[in-house]
Tab-separated table of C-alpha atoms in Angstrom:
chain	number	residue	atom	x	y	z
U	26	MET	CA	0.000	0.000	0.000
U	27	LYS	CA	1.291	3.439	-0.918
U	28	ILE	CA	0.354	6.738	0.728
U	29	THR	CA	1.329	9.991	-0.976
U	30	ILE	CA	0.994	13.411	0.629
U	31	VAL	CA	-0.473	15.589	-2.110
U	32	TYR	CA	-1.120	18.850	-0.228
U	33	ASP	CA	0.397	20.124	2.999
U	34	ASN	CA	1.809	23.231	4.678
U	35	CYS	CA	5.318	21.996	3.846
U	36	PHE	CA	6.894	20.154	0.939
U	37	SER	CA	9.071	17.058	0.782
U	38	ARG	CA	9.736	17.446	-2.928
U	39	GLU	CA	10.951	20.605	-4.665
U	40	GLY	CA	8.589	22.206	-7.140
U	41	LEU	CA	5.327	21.360	-5.411
U	42	VAL	CA	2.875	23.974	-4.155
U	43	THR	CA	2.325	24.245	-0.407
U	44	GLY	CA	-0.601	25.741	1.470
U	45	TRP	CA	-2.481	25.551	4.743
U	46	GLY	CA	-4.407	22.292	4.463
U	47	PHE	CA	-4.054	18.584	3.877
U	48	SER	CA	-4.660	15.922	1.262
U	49	CYS	CA	-3.236	12.460	0.683
U	50	LEU	CA	-3.747	9.641	-1.788
U	51	ILE	CA	-3.967	5.974	-0.793
U	52	GLU	CA	-3.150	3.409	-3.463
U	53	SER	CA	-3.265	-0.386	-3.309
U	54	VAL	CA	-3.015	-3.080	-5.937
U	55	ASP	CA	-6.615	-4.269	-6.033
U	56	THR	CA	-8.703	-1.108	-5.518
U	57	PRO	CA	-8.997	2.315	-7.180
U	58	PRO	CA	-7.051	5.151	-5.503
U	59	LEU	CA	-8.681	6.901	-2.540
U	60	LEU	CA	-8.216	10.632	-1.934
U	61	PHE	CA	-8.451	11.746	1.680
U	62	ASP	CA	-9.221	15.470	1.955
U	63	THR	CA	-8.551	17.955	-0.823
U	64	GLY	CA	-6.527	20.808	0.683
U	65	ALA	CA	-7.584	24.441	0.521
U	66	ASP	CA	-6.972	25.244	-3.135
U	67	GLY	CA	-8.081	23.191	-6.105
U	68	THR	CA	-5.599	24.690	-8.542
U	69	ALA	CA	-2.686	23.814	-6.252
U	70	LEU	CA	-4.088	20.343	-5.596
U	71	LEU	CA	-4.398	19.501	-9.295
U	72	TYR	CA	-0.961	20.988	-10.010
U	73	ASN	CA	0.636	18.777	-7.370
U	74	MET	CA	-1.236	15.753	-8.689
U	75	LYS	CA	0.140	16.392	-12.162
U	76	GLU	CA	3.685	16.814	-10.835
U	77	LEU	CA	3.345	13.573	-8.841
U	78	GLY	CA	1.952	11.606	-11.761
U	79	ILE	CA	-1.477	11.202	-10.164
U	80	GLU	CA	-4.397	11.001	-12.582
U	81	PRO	CA	-7.461	12.521	-10.828
U	82	ARG	CA	-9.820	10.677	-13.188
U	83	ARG	CA	-8.666	7.371	-11.669
U	84	ILE	CA	-9.682	8.278	-8.117
U	85	GLY	CA	-12.469	5.933	-7.061
U	86	VAL	CA	-13.312	7.358	-3.643
U	87	ILE	CA	-12.955	10.737	-1.947
U	88	VAL	CA	-13.234	10.911	1.851
U	89	ILE	CA	-13.502	14.288	3.568
U	90	SER	CA	-12.446	14.343	7.209
U	91	HIS	CA	-14.390	17.447	8.218
U	92	ALA	CA	-16.063	20.452	6.654
U	93	HIS	CA	-13.299	23.019	7.066
U	94	GLY	CA	-12.114	24.858	3.985
U	95	ASP	CA	-8.500	23.729	4.307
U	96	HIS	CA	-9.733	20.141	3.787
U	97	THR	CA	-12.561	20.710	1.303
U	98	GLY	CA	-11.252	23.557	-0.862
U	99	GLY	CA	-10.104	21.362	-3.736
U	100	LEU	CA	-13.120	19.035	-3.799
U	101	PHE	CA	-15.034	20.572	-6.677
U	102	SER	CA	-11.880	20.986	-8.751
U	103	VAL	CA	-11.404	17.218	-8.595
U	104	LEU	CA	-15.083	16.579	-9.270
U	105	GLU	CA	-14.905	18.702	-12.406
U	106	VAL	CA	-12.491	16.222	-13.972
U	107	ASN	CA	-13.740	13.047	-12.270
U	108	LYS	CA	-17.386	12.260	-12.966
U	109	HIS	CA	-17.666	8.899	-11.217
U	110	THR	CA	-15.944	9.023	-7.822
U	111	GLU	CA	-17.860	8.139	-4.659
U	112	ILE	CA	-17.774	10.702	-1.843
U	113	TYR	CA	-17.849	10.101	1.919
U	114	LEU	CA	-18.626	13.148	4.043
U	115	PRO	CA	-19.079	13.499	7.801
U	116	ALA	CA	-22.800	13.561	8.576
U	117	SER	CA	-22.646	17.012	10.172
U	118	SER	CA	-21.716	18.541	6.827
U	119	ALA	CA	-25.160	17.578	5.463
U	120	ALA	CA	-23.873	18.382	1.982
U	121	ILE	CA	-25.698	17.413	-1.185
U	122	ILE	CA	-23.711	17.170	-4.405
U	123	PRO	CA	-26.146	16.757	-7.297
U	124	GLY	CA	-25.499	13.784	-9.548
U	125	ARG	CA	-22.974	12.190	-7.211
U	126	LYS	CA	-23.107	9.231	-4.877
U	127	VAL	CA	-22.581	10.785	-1.455
U	128	THR	CA	-22.480	8.830	1.800
U	129	LEU	CA	-22.973	10.839	4.989
U	130	VAL	CA	-20.947	9.045	7.642
U	131	ARG	CA	-22.117	8.777	11.236
U	132	GLU	CA	-20.942	5.346	12.415
U	133	PRO	CA	-17.776	3.389	11.618
U	134	LEU	CA	-17.923	1.742	8.208
U	135	GLN	CA	-15.803	0.112	5.536
U	136	VAL	CA	-14.908	2.482	2.714
U	137	SER	CA	-12.947	0.066	0.527
U	138	GLU	CA	-10.820	-3.025	0.938
U	139	ASP	CA	-8.618	-2.600	4.040
U	140	ILE	CA	-9.757	1.020	4.557
U	141	PHE	CA	-12.331	2.016	7.174
U	142	SER	CA	-13.818	5.203	8.590
U	143	THR	CA	-13.850	5.763	12.328
U	144	GLY	CA	-17.285	7.304	11.876
U	145	GLU	CA	-17.897	10.926	12.708
U	146	LEU	CA	-16.429	11.489	16.171
U	147	LYS	CA	-17.727	14.166	18.536
U	148	GLY	CA	-19.943	15.518	15.777
U	149	ILE	CA	-17.145	16.995	13.703
U	150	GLU	CA	-14.577	14.687	12.097
U	151	GLN	CA	-13.887	11.226	10.704
U	152	SER	CA	-10.466	9.656	10.311
U	153	LEU	CA	-9.338	6.683	8.246
U	154	VAL	CA	-8.186	3.339	9.590
U	155	VAL	CA	-5.931	1.605	7.080
U	156	ARG	CA	-4.937	-2.054	7.356
U	157	THR	CA	-1.353	-2.384	6.086
U	158	SER	CA	1.280	-5.122	6.073
U	159	ARG	CA	2.722	-3.523	9.222
U	160	GLY	CA	-0.574	-3.223	11.085
U	161	ILE	CA	-3.169	-0.482	11.452
U	162	VAL	CA	-2.235	3.036	10.351
U	163	VAL	CA	-4.506	5.967	11.210
U	164	ILE	CA	-4.814	8.903	8.805
U	165	ALA	CA	-6.317	12.024	10.352
U	166	GLY	CA	-7.240	15.405	8.944
U	167	CYS	CA	-6.849	17.527	12.091
U	168	SER	CA	-7.672	15.139	14.981
U	169	HIS	CA	-10.173	17.583	16.482
U	170	PRO	CA	-11.909	14.774	18.446
U	171	GLY	CA	-8.601	13.971	20.185
U	172	ILE	CA	-5.925	11.427	19.348
U	173	ARG	CA	-6.861	9.034	22.154
U	174	THR	CA	-10.460	8.950	20.958
U	175	ILE	CA	-9.365	8.227	17.387
U	176	LEU	CA	-6.838	5.572	18.425
U	177	ASP	CA	-9.384	3.834	20.635
U	178	ILE	CA	-11.740	3.400	17.677
U	179	ALA	CA	-8.898	2.372	15.358
U	180	SER	CA	-7.717	-0.299	17.784
U	181	CYS	CA	-10.974	-2.189	17.169
U	182	TYR	CA	-9.517	-3.140	13.764
U	183	GLY	CA	-6.173	-4.398	15.085
U	184	LYS	CA	-2.971	-3.173	16.660
U	185	VAL	CA	-2.342	0.463	15.748
U	186	CYS	CA	1.218	0.912	14.552
U	187	GLY	CA	1.246	4.340	12.941
U	188	ILE	CA	-0.408	7.712	12.536
U	189	ILE	CA	-0.265	10.212	9.676
U	190	GLY	CA	-1.920	13.620	9.502
U	191	GLY	CA	-2.797	16.717	11.447
U	192	LEU	CA	-2.543	16.551	15.238
U	193	HIS	CA	-4.195	19.828	16.173
U	194	GLY	CA	-3.511	20.948	19.742
U	195	PHE	CA	-1.849	17.615	20.524
U	196	ARG	CA	0.363	17.241	23.606
U	197	ASP	CA	-0.562	13.764	24.880
U	198	PHE	CA	2.728	12.272	23.725
U	199	ALA	CA	2.403	9.123	25.846
U	200	CYS	CA	-0.488	7.830	23.755
U	201	LEU	CA	1.911	7.407	20.805
U	202	ASP	CA	4.234	5.025	22.671
U	203	GLY	CA	4.693	1.799	20.745
U	204	LEU	CA	3.964	3.188	17.272
U	205	PHE	CA	6.534	2.554	14.543
U	206	LEU	CA	5.412	5.508	12.380
U	207	ILE	CA	4.592	9.041	13.539
U	208	CYS	CA	4.130	11.444	10.630
U	209	PRO	CA	2.654	14.743	11.883
U	210	CYS	CA	1.322	16.999	9.136
U	211	HIS	CA	-0.569	20.232	8.518
U	212	CYS	CA	-1.775	21.789	11.789
U	213	THR	CA	0.441	19.869	14.235
U	214	GLN	CA	1.817	22.400	16.704
U	215	HIS	CA	4.533	20.439	18.510
U	216	LYS	CA	6.549	18.786	15.755
U	217	ALA	CA	9.871	19.556	17.420
U	218	GLU	CA	8.797	17.811	20.620
U	219	LEU	CA	7.493	14.812	18.682
U	220	ARG	CA	10.786	14.542	16.808
U	221	ARG	CA	12.693	14.735	20.096
U	222	PHE	CA	10.543	12.166	21.933
U	223	PHE	CA	10.255	9.751	18.980
U	224	PRO	CA	13.410	10.188	16.882
U	225	ASP	CA	13.253	6.722	15.300
U	226	GLN	CA	9.533	6.812	14.542
U	227	TYR	CA	9.241	10.405	13.342
U	228	VAL	CA	8.820	11.053	9.613
U	229	ALA	CA	8.700	14.668	8.426
U	230	CYS	CA	5.555	15.301	6.404
U	231	GLY	CA	5.278	17.424	3.295
U	232	ALA	CA	3.734	17.461	-0.153
U	233	GLY	CA	5.427	14.796	-2.237
U	234	LEU	CA	6.214	12.421	0.632
U	235	GLU	CA	5.580	8.804	-0.378
U	236	LEU	CA	5.225	6.008	2.179
U	237	GLU	CA	5.127	2.304	1.307
U	238	LEU	CA	3.340	0.366	4.030
C-alpha cells in the first residue's frame, strides 16, 4: 500500500505547491485510488497531482475528514475532472452534491478493501483506519476529536502501529508510545517535541512524501 501526501503546509519534494491544508492519496493493488481530503486550493491540488503523476480521473473514492475549507477547498476541482468518484462526508456537513453518490458518515464503516472510517467522532470529524502489512495506520485530517479517541476506535480493527496527519492541539505524547510511524502533518503544533521524543519513529511530512506500508 502506498500513501502519498499531495497537499500540505510543507513540501518534501521541490517544485510542489504548499498551502495551509491537507490531502493524501492511498493506493493499493486491487482497488482504485482513494483521496483523503482535498486541501484548501483546487488549482494547487491539481498541479501537485500532475507533478506527482497522479491522474485525478482514476480516483475511485474521496473521503472528507471534516467540513473546514482547508480540507474541502479542492473538492469541486477534482469533481470537475472526475465524474464517477464516490464521496464520503461526515454527517454534520449535510452536503448534497447533485449527480454524485454521497455517503454521509455517522458510524464506523468500511470504505474500501482494508480502509475504514472511524465514523464521525464528537460531531465533527472522521479519520481513516488503514490495514497495512505492518498493522493499522490511522490517517487524520486535524484530529479535532482527540488522538486518544481516534486511536481507541482504530484499535478495534487491530494493533495500531502508525499515525499520519494533522494533530491539532496535541500534547498527549504518551499515547503514541509503541507506534513505529509518527508522521505529523498540517496543523500539528509540537513537531519539534514529537521529533525529540520519537526520533526513530518520526517522519517529516510534506507534499510529495511517499510512504510504502
